[in-house]
Short mmCIF file of C-alpha atoms in Angstrom, two decimals:
data_model
loop_
_atom_site.label_atom_id
_atom_site.label_comp_id
_atom_site.label_asym_id
_atom_site.label_seq_id
_atom_site.Cartn_x
_atom_site.Cartn_y
_atom_site.Cartn_z
CA GLN W 1 34.04 -3.30 108.99
CA VAL W 2 36.69 0.06 108.84
CA GLN W 3 38.56 0.18 111.60
CA LEU W 4 41.58 2.61 112.82
CA ALA W 5 43.20 3.15 114.72
CA GLU W 6 45.42 6.16 115.82
CA SER W 7 49.64 5.44 118.28
CA GLY W 8 51.95 7.63 119.48
CA GLY W 9 50.06 10.80 121.43
CA GLY W 10 51.45 11.87 124.84
CA LEU W 11 52.37 14.48 126.78
CA VAL W 12 55.50 17.11 125.92
CA GLN W 13 57.23 20.24 125.94
CA ALA W 14 56.96 23.27 124.13
CA GLY W 15 59.02 23.02 120.59
CA GLY W 16 59.70 19.24 121.65
CA SER W 17 58.28 16.74 118.26
CA LEU W 18 56.16 14.24 118.80
CA THR W 19 55.32 11.40 116.06
CA LEU W 20 51.19 10.23 115.96
CA SER W 21 49.74 6.49 113.52
CA CYS W 22 47.06 5.70 111.63
CA GLU W 23 46.11 2.08 111.27
CA ALA W 24 43.41 1.05 108.81
CA SER W 25 41.72 -1.76 108.90
CA GLY W 26 38.75 -3.22 106.78
CA LEU W 27 38.64 -1.01 103.86
CA THR W 28 40.64 -0.72 100.54
CA PHE W 29 43.05 1.75 102.23
CA ARG W 30 43.66 3.73 98.28
CA ASN W 31 40.76 4.36 97.04
CA TYR W 32 40.62 6.71 101.18
CA HIS W 33 41.71 10.28 101.36
CA MET W 34 43.19 10.43 104.67
CA ALA W 35 42.90 13.28 107.89
CA TRP W 36 44.12 14.22 111.12
CA PHE W 37 41.66 16.19 113.50
CA ARG W 38 41.82 17.91 116.37
CA GLN W 39 38.87 18.61 119.17
CA VAL W 40 39.46 20.53 122.33
CA PRO W 41 36.30 20.03 125.30
CA GLY W 42 34.15 22.22 124.28
CA LYS W 43 35.41 22.65 121.11
CA ASN W 44 34.19 21.59 117.34
CA ARG W 45 36.50 18.96 115.69
CA GLU W 46 39.58 20.67 113.69
CA PHE W 47 40.77 19.99 110.40
CA VAL W 48 45.08 19.21 111.22
CA ALA W 49 45.96 18.26 107.54
CA VAL W 50 45.43 15.47 105.31
CA SER W 51 46.32 12.86 102.49
CA SER W 52 44.94 12.46 99.51
CA ARG W 53 43.52 9.82 97.79
CA PRO W 54 46.24 8.91 95.23
CA GLY W 55 43.87 8.48 92.69
CA THR W 56 43.51 12.42 92.80
CA GLY W 57 46.57 13.09 92.98
CA GLY W 58 48.07 12.17 96.66
CA ASN W 59 48.14 15.49 97.49
CA SER W 60 47.87 16.56 101.45
CA TYR W 61 46.48 19.63 102.98
CA TYR W 62 47.35 21.43 106.14
CA THR W 63 44.91 24.12 107.55
CA GLU W 64 47.48 27.52 109.00
CA SER W 65 47.67 26.70 111.90
CA VAL W 66 49.94 23.54 111.50
CA LYS W 67 52.12 24.04 107.82
CA GLY W 68 55.89 24.06 108.07
CA ARG W 69 55.57 22.09 111.61
CA PHE W 70 53.85 18.76 110.75
CA THR W 71 53.50 16.75 107.98
CA ILE W 72 51.40 14.39 107.02
CA SER W 73 52.26 10.70 105.80
CA ARG W 74 50.93 8.00 104.29
CA ASP W 75 51.76 4.41 103.23
CA ASN W 76 49.81 3.21 100.68
CA THR W 77 50.54 -0.79 101.09
CA LYS W 78 51.00 -0.49 105.54
CA LYS W 79 47.47 0.99 105.23
CA MET W 80 49.08 3.68 107.60
CA VAL W 81 48.92 7.39 107.76
CA HIS W 82 51.74 8.81 109.53
CA LEU W 83 51.44 12.50 111.43
CA GLN W 84 54.89 14.55 111.75
CA MET W 85 54.15 16.80 114.63
CA ASN W 86 57.57 19.09 115.05
CA ALA W 87 58.15 22.95 117.08
CA LEU W 88 54.95 21.99 119.26
CA LYS W 89 53.14 24.36 120.89
CA PRO W 90 50.73 24.55 124.13
CA GLU W 91 47.71 26.04 121.55
CA ASP W 92 48.53 22.39 120.11
CA THR W 93 47.47 20.80 122.67
CA ALA W 94 43.96 17.85 121.20
CA VAL W 95 43.32 14.06 121.24
CA TYR W 96 43.52 13.71 117.68
CA TYR W 97 41.36 11.47 115.45
CA CYS W 98 42.11 9.62 112.30
CA ALA W 99 39.15 9.31 109.87
CA SER W 100 38.56 8.31 106.89
CA SER W 101 36.88 9.84 103.74
CA GLN W 102 35.75 9.60 99.87
CA ALA W 103 33.98 12.55 99.20
CA ALA W 104 35.09 15.37 96.62
CA LEU W 105 38.30 16.94 97.61
CA SER W 106 36.70 20.31 97.28
CA SER W 107 35.02 19.12 100.81
CA ILE W 108 37.74 16.74 102.73
CA ARG W 109 38.37 19.66 105.22
CA GLN W 110 35.03 19.94 106.93
CA ALA W 111 34.33 16.28 109.39
CA GLU W 112 30.79 15.85 108.30
CA MET W 113 32.79 13.99 104.91
CA TYR W 114 34.49 11.46 107.24
CA PHE W 115 32.12 8.62 108.16
CA ASN W 116 35.13 6.33 109.62
CA TRP W 117 37.00 7.89 112.68
CA GLY W 118 39.51 5.95 115.26
CA GLN W 119 39.52 6.48 119.27
CA GLY W 120 41.76 9.86 119.26
CA THR W 121 45.14 9.71 121.43
CA GLN W 122 46.21 12.99 123.58
CA VAL W 123 48.24 15.33 122.72
CA THR W 124 49.45 17.49 125.36
CA VAL W 125 52.39 20.20 125.03
CA SER W 126 53.34 22.75 128.29
CA SER W 127 54.24 25.07 128.11
#
């Protein structure tokens, strides 16, 4: 049984930083792309960042609005993925979810290609 557990959310002022962490269990971690999505009430879940599985290059991809501010990293030994968020903006406020997928690289930004999700952690950025 795959389990993903996020931690690290909270309240921060605009311009501040937070680091989210996700611990995975029940899967062969290095065989999965590991991603972060976020969701605000009334909107679809939005792709934030993904670390592709080592077998496909282990590269990182970001949505345009977080490039240069967020960094995704993974530790295949500890089965963890992190999202370092700097220069946070009020529009970054959302519930952030960790997710895993074995989809083709061309599809790894699509939420529907992820079948394992964490419970989410709230990030609130005050202005």
